[in-house]
PDB file of C-alpha atoms in Angstrom:
ATOM      1  CA  MET A   1    -104.301  65.193 167.865  1.00 51.00           C
ATOM      2  CA  ALA A   2    -101.638  67.890 167.755  1.00 51.00           C
ATOM      3  CA  ALA A   3    -101.847  70.544 165.087  1.00 54.00           C
ATOM      4  CA  PRO A   4     -99.243  70.203 162.297  1.00 55.00           C
ATOM      5  CA  SER A   5     -97.709  73.553 163.233  1.00 67.00           C
ATOM      6  CA  SER A   6     -97.234  72.436 166.850  1.00 79.00           C
ATOM      7  CA  GLU A   7     -95.613  69.194 165.763  1.00 78.00           C
ATOM      8  CA  ALA A   8     -93.302  71.067 163.394  1.00 79.00           C
ATOM      9  CA  GLU A   9     -92.302  73.477 166.143  1.00 78.00           C
ATOM     10  CA  ARG A  10     -91.506  70.628 168.508  1.00 75.00           C
ATOM     11  CA  GLN A  11     -89.324  69.073 165.833  1.00 79.00           C
ATOM     12  CA  ARG A  12     -87.526  72.387 165.307  1.00 81.00           C
ATOM     13  CA  ASP A  13     -86.932  72.652 169.062  1.00 82.00           C
ATOM     14  CA  LYS A  14     -85.581  69.106 169.113  1.00 87.00           C
ATOM     15  CA  ASP A  15     -83.262  69.826 166.173  1.00 88.00           C
ATOM     16  CA  ARG A  16     -82.021  73.048 167.780  1.00 91.00           C
ATOM     17  CA  THR A  17     -81.363  71.307 171.091  1.00 92.00           C
ATOM     18  CA  ARG A  18     -79.490  68.485 169.395  1.00 94.00           C
ATOM     19  CA  ALA A  19     -77.425  70.936 167.338  1.00 94.00           C
ATOM     20  CA  ASP A  20     -76.601  72.957 170.451  1.00 95.00           C
ATOM     21  CA  ILE A  21     -75.470  69.845 172.310  1.00 97.00           C
ATOM     22  CA  LEU A  22     -73.263  68.800 169.393  1.00 97.00           C
ATOM     23  CA  ALA A  23     -71.671  72.244 169.118  1.00 97.00           C
ATOM     24  CA  VAL A  24     -70.785  72.349 172.820  1.00 97.00           C
ATOM     25  CA  ALA A  25     -69.705  68.708 172.855  1.00 98.00           C
ATOM     26  CA  THR A  26     -67.380  69.377 169.927  1.00 98.00           C
ATOM     27  CA  ARG A  27     -65.489  71.972 171.932  1.00 97.00           C
ATOM     28  CA  GLU A  28     -65.486  69.837 175.085  1.00 98.00           C
ATOM     29  CA  PHE A  29     -64.065  66.773 173.324  1.00 98.00           C
ATOM     30  CA  ALA A  30     -61.597  68.860 171.291  1.00 98.00           C
ATOM     31  CA  ASP A  31     -60.311  70.626 174.409  1.00 97.00           C
ATOM     32  CA  LYS A  32     -60.192  67.674 176.812  1.00 97.00           C
ATOM     33  CA  GLY A  33     -60.135  64.561 174.676  1.00 97.00           C
ATOM     34  CA  TYR A  34     -62.545  61.663 174.860  1.00 97.00           C
ATOM     35  CA  THR A  35     -61.369  60.522 178.274  1.00 96.00           C
ATOM     36  CA  GLY A  36     -61.255  63.961 179.869  1.00 97.00           C
ATOM     37  CA  ALA A  37     -64.561  65.271 178.518  1.00 97.00           C
ATOM     38  CA  ARG A  38     -67.518  65.206 180.902  1.00 97.00           C
ATOM     39  CA  VAL A  39     -71.151  64.870 179.871  1.00 97.00           C
ATOM     40  CA  ASP A  40     -72.148  66.787 183.027  1.00 96.00           C
ATOM     41  CA  GLU A  41     -70.114  69.759 181.795  1.00 96.00           C
ATOM     42  CA  ILE A  42     -71.716  69.583 178.355  1.00 97.00           C
ATOM     43  CA  ALA A  43     -75.155  69.497 179.974  1.00 96.00           C
ATOM     44  CA  ALA A  44     -74.355  72.520 182.146  1.00 95.00           C
ATOM     45  CA  ARG A  45     -73.156  74.541 179.174  1.00 94.00           C
ATOM     46  CA  THR A  46     -76.228  73.715 177.097  1.00 93.00           C
ATOM     47  CA  SER A  47     -78.853  74.271 179.798  1.00 83.00           C
ATOM     48  CA  THR A  48     -79.999  70.671 179.392  1.00 91.00           C
ATOM     49  CA  THR A  49     -79.486  67.613 181.561  1.00 93.00           C
ATOM     50  CA  LYS A  50     -77.285  64.559 181.372  1.00 94.00           C
ATOM     51  CA  ARG A  51     -80.444  62.496 181.094  1.00 94.00           C
ATOM     52  CA  MET A  52     -81.605  64.515 178.083  1.00 94.00           C
ATOM     53  CA  ILE A  53     -78.239  64.112 176.365  1.00 96.00           C
ATOM     54  CA  TYR A  54     -78.449  60.372 176.882  1.00 95.00           C
ATOM     55  CA  TYR A  55     -82.000  60.474 175.507  1.00 93.00           C
ATOM     56  CA  TYR A  56     -80.804  62.146 172.304  1.00 94.00           C
ATOM     57  CA  PHE A  57     -77.553  60.233 171.811  1.00 96.00           C
ATOM     58  CA  GLY A  58     -77.547  57.151 174.042  1.00 95.00           C
ATOM     59  CA  GLY A  59     -74.360  57.806 176.014  1.00 96.00           C
ATOM     60  CA  LYS A  60     -70.968  59.504 176.031  1.00 97.00           C
ATOM     61  CA  GLU A  61     -69.443  57.290 173.343  1.00 97.00           C
ATOM     62  CA  GLN A  62     -72.419  57.720 171.047  1.00 97.00           C
ATOM     63  CA  LEU A  63     -72.271  61.481 171.570  1.00 98.00           C
ATOM     64  CA  TYR A  64     -68.575  61.488 170.702  1.00 98.00           C
ATOM     65  CA  ILE A  65     -69.231  59.471 167.535  1.00 97.00           C
ATOM     66  CA  ALA A  66     -71.978  61.937 166.582  1.00 97.00           C
ATOM     67  CA  VAL A  67     -69.480  64.779 167.062  1.00 98.00           C
ATOM     68  CA  LEU A  68     -67.018  63.046 164.737  1.00 97.00           C
ATOM     69  CA  GLU A  69     -69.746  62.437 162.160  1.00 96.00           C
ATOM     70  CA  ARG A  70     -70.771  66.087 162.299  1.00 96.00           C
ATOM     71  CA  ALA A  71     -67.180  67.294 161.877  1.00 96.00           C
ATOM     72  CA  TYR A  72     -66.393  65.050 158.914  1.00 95.00           C
ATOM     73  CA  SER A  73     -69.772  65.678 157.290  1.00 94.00           C
ATOM     74  CA  ALA A  74     -69.150  69.440 157.330  1.00 93.00           C
ATOM     75  CA  LEU A  75     -65.889  68.989 155.417  1.00 93.00           C
ATOM     76  CA  ARG A  76     -67.433  66.618 152.896  1.00 91.00           C
ATOM     77  CA  ALA A  77     -70.365  69.017 152.391  1.00 91.00           C
ATOM     78  CA  SER A  78     -68.024  71.899 151.618  1.00 91.00           C
ATOM     79  CA  GLU A  79     -66.192  69.725 149.079  1.00 89.00           C
ATOM     80  CA  GLN A  80     -69.464  68.827 147.381  1.00 86.00           C
ATOM     81  CA  GLN A  81     -70.299  72.517 146.935  1.00 87.00           C
ATOM     82  CA  LEU A  82     -67.084  73.137 145.010  1.00 88.00           C
ATOM     83  CA  ASP A  83     -67.820  72.981 141.271  1.00 88.00           C
ATOM     84  CA  VAL A  84     -64.590  71.947 139.544  1.00 89.00           C
ATOM     85  CA  GLU A  85     -65.927  69.969 136.592  1.00 86.00           C
ATOM     86  CA  HIS A  86     -65.590  72.971 134.255  1.00 89.00           C
ATOM     87  CA  LEU A  87     -62.022  73.762 135.342  1.00 93.00           C
ATOM     88  CA  ASP A  88     -58.846  72.347 133.841  1.00 95.00           C
ATOM     89  CA  PRO A  89     -57.456  69.516 135.987  1.00 96.00           C
ATOM     90  CA  GLU A  90     -54.582  71.480 137.525  1.00 97.00           C
ATOM     91  CA  GLU A  91     -56.782  74.382 138.589  1.00 97.00           C
ATOM     92  CA  ALA A  92     -59.449  71.973 139.847  1.00 96.00           C
ATOM     93  CA  LEU A  93     -56.982  70.302 142.211  1.00 97.00           C
ATOM     94  CA  ARG A  94     -55.543  73.635 143.323  1.00 97.00           C
ATOM     95  CA  GLN A  95     -59.030  74.810 144.273  1.00 96.00           C
ATOM     96  CA  LEU A  96     -59.806  71.566 146.090  1.00 96.00           C
ATOM     97  CA  ALA A  97     -56.545  71.842 148.029  1.00 97.00           C
ATOM     98  CA  ALA A  98     -57.266  75.483 148.858  1.00 97.00           C
ATOM     99  CA  LEU A  99     -60.760  74.595 150.084  1.00 96.00           C
ATOM    100  CA  THR A 100     -59.342  71.966 152.451  1.00 96.00           C
ATOM    101  CA  PHE A 101     -56.674  74.401 153.624  1.00 97.00           C
ATOM    102  CA  ASP A 102     -59.283  77.070 154.373  1.00 97.00           C
ATOM    103  CA  HIS A 103     -61.603  74.617 156.109  1.00 96.00           C
ATOM    104  CA  HIS A 104     -58.894  73.310 158.419  1.00 96.00           C
ATOM    105  CA  GLN A 105     -57.737  76.809 159.337  1.00 95.00           C
ATOM    106  CA  ALA A 106     -61.314  77.847 160.120  1.00 95.00           C
ATOM    107  CA  ASN A 107     -62.040  74.669 162.119  1.00 96.00           C
ATOM    108  CA  PRO A 108     -59.153  73.918 164.495  1.00 96.00           C
ATOM    109  CA  ASP A 109     -61.446  71.725 166.610  1.00 97.00           C
ATOM    110  CA  PHE A 110     -61.671  69.344 163.653  1.00 97.00           C
ATOM    111  CA  ILE A 111     -57.900  68.836 163.706  1.00 96.00           C
ATOM    112  CA  ARG A 112     -57.923  68.235 167.454  1.00 97.00           C
ATOM    113  CA  LEU A 113     -60.702  65.676 167.107  1.00 97.00           C
ATOM    114  CA  VAL A 114     -58.806  63.839 164.372  1.00 96.00           C
ATOM    115  CA  SER A 115     -55.662  63.797 166.528  1.00 96.00           C
ATOM    116  CA  ILE A 116     -57.599  62.531 169.541  1.00 96.00           C
ATOM    117  CA  GLU A 117     -59.272  59.787 167.550  1.00 96.00           C
ATOM    118  CA  ASN A 118     -55.899  58.660 166.208  1.00 96.00           C
ATOM    119  CA  ILE A 119     -54.683  58.361 169.800  1.00 96.00           C
ATOM    120  CA  HIS A 120     -57.617  55.984 170.314  1.00 96.00           C
ATOM    121  CA  ARG A 121     -56.680  54.117 167.101  1.00 96.00           C
ATOM    122  CA  ALA A 122     -59.996  55.114 165.489  1.00 95.00           C
ATOM    123  CA  GLU A 123     -61.877  52.713 167.751  1.00 96.00           C
ATOM    124  CA  HIS A 124     -64.837  55.078 167.956  1.00 96.00           C
ATOM    125  CA  LEU A 125     -64.783  56.337 164.377  1.00 94.00           C
ATOM    126  CA  SER A 126     -64.786  52.772 163.059  1.00 94.00           C
ATOM    127  CA  GLN A 127     -68.149  52.190 164.769  1.00 95.00           C
ATOM    128  CA  SER A 128     -69.868  54.893 162.716  1.00 95.00           C
ATOM    129  CA  GLU A 129     -72.245  53.749 160.010  1.00 90.00           C
ATOM    130  CA  ILE A 130     -71.933  57.130 158.276  1.00 91.00           C
ATOM    131  CA  LEU A 131     -68.260  58.012 158.053  1.00 88.00           C
ATOM    132  CA  ALA A 132     -67.139  55.209 155.736  1.00 82.00           C
ATOM    133  CA  GLY A 133     -69.641  56.327 153.106  1.00 86.00           C
ATOM    134  CA  LEU A 134     -68.514  59.934 153.303  1.00 86.00           C
ATOM    135  CA  ALA A 135     -65.163  59.073 151.756  1.00 84.00           C
ATOM    136  CA  ASP A 136     -66.623  57.783 148.492  1.00 85.00           C
ATOM    137  CA  PRO A 137     -67.819  61.119 147.025  1.00 84.00           C
ATOM    138  CA  ALA A 138     -64.580  62.877 147.972  1.00 85.00           C
ATOM    139  CA  LEU A 139     -62.338  60.250 146.389  1.00 92.00           C
ATOM    140  CA  GLY A 140     -64.683  59.951 143.424  1.00 91.00           C
ATOM    141  CA  GLY A 141     -64.308  63.644 142.654  1.00 92.00           C
ATOM    142  CA  ILE A 142     -60.511  63.463 142.838  1.00 95.00           C
ATOM    143  CA  THR A 143     -60.511  60.354 140.650  1.00 95.00           C
ATOM    144  CA  ARG A 144     -62.461  62.136 137.911  1.00 94.00           C
ATOM    145  CA  ILE A 145     -60.050  65.072 137.984  1.00 96.00           C
ATOM    146  CA  LEU A 146     -57.052  62.738 137.778  1.00 97.00           C
ATOM    147  CA  GLU A 147     -58.582  60.867 134.872  1.00 96.00           C
ATOM    148  CA  ARG A 148     -59.134  64.103 132.975  1.00 96.00           C
ATOM    149  CA  GLY A 149     -55.575  65.165 133.726  1.00 97.00           C
ATOM    150  CA  HIS A 150     -54.157  61.860 132.551  1.00 96.00           C
ATOM    151  CA  LYS A 151     -56.161  61.911 129.300  1.00 96.00           C
ATOM    152  CA  ALA A 152     -54.912  65.445 128.638  1.00 95.00           C
ATOM    153  CA  GLY A 153     -51.334  64.280 129.077  1.00 96.00           C
ATOM    154  CA  LEU A 154     -50.841  66.409 132.188  1.00 96.00           C
ATOM    155  CA  PHE A 155     -50.732  63.932 135.075  1.00 97.00           C
ATOM    156  CA  ARG A 156     -48.735  60.783 135.695  1.00 96.00           C
ATOM    157  CA  ALA A 157     -50.502  57.526 134.944  1.00 93.00           C
ATOM    158  CA  ASP A 158     -49.999  56.057 138.398  1.00 95.00           C
ATOM    159  CA  ALA A 159     -51.651  58.964 140.237  1.00 92.00           C
ATOM    160  CA  ASP A 160     -53.949  57.664 142.945  1.00 94.00           C
ATOM    161  CA  ALA A 161     -56.873  59.578 144.440  1.00 96.00           C
ATOM    162  CA  LEU A 162     -56.113  58.472 147.989  1.00 96.00           C
ATOM    163  CA  ASP A 163     -52.484  59.577 147.613  1.00 96.00           C
ATOM    164  CA  VAL A 164     -53.666  63.002 146.465  1.00 97.00           C
ATOM    165  CA  HIS A 165     -56.032  63.210 149.406  1.00 96.00           C
ATOM    166  CA  MET A 166     -53.178  62.240 151.733  1.00 96.00           C
ATOM    167  CA  ILE A 167     -50.894  64.962 150.362  1.00 97.00           C
ATOM    168  CA  ILE A 168     -53.547  67.642 150.862  1.00 97.00           C
ATOM    169  CA  SER A 169     -54.615  66.390 154.277  1.00 96.00           C
ATOM    170  CA  SER A 170     -51.097  65.909 155.620  1.00 96.00           C
ATOM    171  CA  PHE A 171     -50.073  69.477 154.792  1.00 97.00           C
ATOM    172  CA  CYS A 172     -53.241  71.010 156.247  1.00 97.00           C
ATOM    173  CA  VAL A 173     -53.319  68.863 159.370  1.00 96.00           C
ATOM    174  CA  PHE A 174     -49.615  69.307 160.126  1.00 96.00           C
ATOM    175  CA  GLN A 175     -49.933  73.075 159.975  1.00 95.00           C
ATOM    176  CA  GLN A 176     -52.645  73.061 162.628  1.00 94.00           C
ATOM    177  CA  ALA A 177     -51.666  70.076 164.776  1.00 95.00           C
ATOM    178  CA  ASN A 178     -48.003  71.070 165.107  1.00 96.00           C
ATOM    179  CA  ARG A 179     -48.393  74.824 165.274  1.00 95.00           C
ATOM    180  CA  HIS A 180     -47.241  75.267 168.857  1.00 96.00           C
ATOM    181  CA  THR A 181     -44.296  72.865 168.845  1.00 97.00           C
ATOM    182  CA  PHE A 182     -43.141  74.229 165.489  1.00 97.00           C
ATOM    183  CA  GLN A 183     -43.232  77.771 166.829  1.00 97.00           C
ATOM    184  CA  ALA A 184     -41.445  76.801 170.044  1.00 98.00           C
ATOM    185  CA  ILE A 185     -38.621  75.115 168.108  1.00 98.00           C
ATOM    186  CA  PHE A 186     -38.288  77.313 165.029  1.00 98.00           C
ATOM    187  CA  GLY A 187     -39.896  80.558 166.136  1.00 98.00           C
ATOM    188  CA  ARG A 188     -42.398  80.635 163.269  1.00 97.00           C
ATOM    189  CA  ASP A 189     -46.169  80.672 163.592  1.00 97.00           C
ATOM    190  CA  MET A 190     -47.485  78.566 160.731  1.00 96.00           C
ATOM    191  CA  LEU A 191     -50.888  80.239 161.111  1.00 95.00           C
ATOM    192  CA  ASP A 192     -49.496  83.756 160.722  1.00 96.00           C
ATOM    193  CA  PRO A 193     -52.030  85.534 158.434  1.00 96.00           C
ATOM    194  CA  ALA A 194     -49.157  87.188 156.571  1.00 97.00           C
ATOM    195  CA  ARG A 195     -48.025  83.759 155.329  1.00 97.00           C
ATOM    196  CA  ARG A 196     -51.481  82.375 154.568  1.00 97.00           C
ATOM    197  CA  GLU A 197     -51.407  82.860 150.787  1.00 97.00           C
ATOM    198  CA  HIS A 198     -47.820  81.618 150.671  1.00 97.00           C
ATOM    199  CA  TYR A 199     -48.848  78.312 152.252  1.00 98.00           C
ATOM    200  CA  ARG A 200     -51.961  77.961 150.093  1.00 97.00           C
ATOM    201  CA  THR A 201     -49.822  78.389 146.985  1.00 97.00           C
ATOM    202  CA  MET A 202     -47.144  76.048 148.339  1.00 98.00           C
ATOM    203  CA  LEU A 203     -49.703  73.288 148.861  1.00 98.00           C
ATOM    204  CA  GLY A 204     -50.985  73.621 145.307  1.00 98.00           C
ATOM    205  CA  ASP A 205     -47.437  73.623 143.908  1.00 98.00           C
ATOM    206  CA  LEU A 206     -46.452  70.525 145.887  1.00 97.00           C
ATOM    207  CA  LEU A 207     -49.511  68.678 144.625  1.00 97.00           C
ATOM    208  CA  ILE A 208     -49.147  69.630 140.975  1.00 98.00           C
ATOM    209  CA  ASN A 209     -45.383  69.086 140.968  1.00 97.00           C
ATOM    210  CA  TYR A 210     -45.951  65.531 142.205  1.00 97.00           C
ATOM    211  CA  LEU A 211     -48.644  64.818 139.627  1.00 97.00           C
ATOM    212  CA  THR A 212     -46.633  66.211 136.720  1.00 96.00           C
ATOM    213  CA  ALA A 213     -43.263  64.715 137.701  1.00 91.00           C
TER     214      ALA A 213
END
C-alpha cells in the first residue's frame, strides 16, 4: 500500500501535468482555432504524449471544452472575489465593469477563444456541464446591485442583469477582438496604455448613463 505522502505527490504531479496541458492548449486553440489546432503540437510543447493527453481529457474536442471551461471559470472566479455589497450601486457596477475590462485586457486568449467558439455556433461550449452554471452567480450579483439601485431611486425599473452584462461584455470584447481592424481603418490602437483609464471610465459612464436614463 502506497504511503499517503507518495499518493499525494502523484496527485500533485497529475494536477501539474493537467494544468500545463491546459495552458499550452489554450494558446494553441486561441492562435489556430479549433480546426487548426493540433494535439500533436500541444503534446510536443508540454513534453507529454498525445496518448497521455487523451488519457487526461478523452480527445481533442474534450480538451477544447476543458480549455473553454478553464477560461470562463477564471473570469467568474475573479468576479466572485470582488466585494461590492458594501458599495453604493453605481460604484459597485463601475468596479464590476472595470474588473471585466482589466481581465479581458490581461487575457487576450480568452477573447480569441470566445470569437472562435462563436464561429462554431457554440456547439462545443453547449456540451459543457459546467459553463451553464457559471452564469448564475455572475447574473445574481448584478441582479442584487440593480435591485439596490432601484430601491434607492437611482436605476430604471426595467434594468435587466443580462442587459448589463451584455453592455460590459460588448465593450470589452470589441476593444480586443477588433483592435487590428480598427487600427488599420482609423489609425488608433484601442489598447494604447495612454488611453486605458479613458476607456475604463467611458465604460462605467455608458453603463450608469443607461441605468439612470
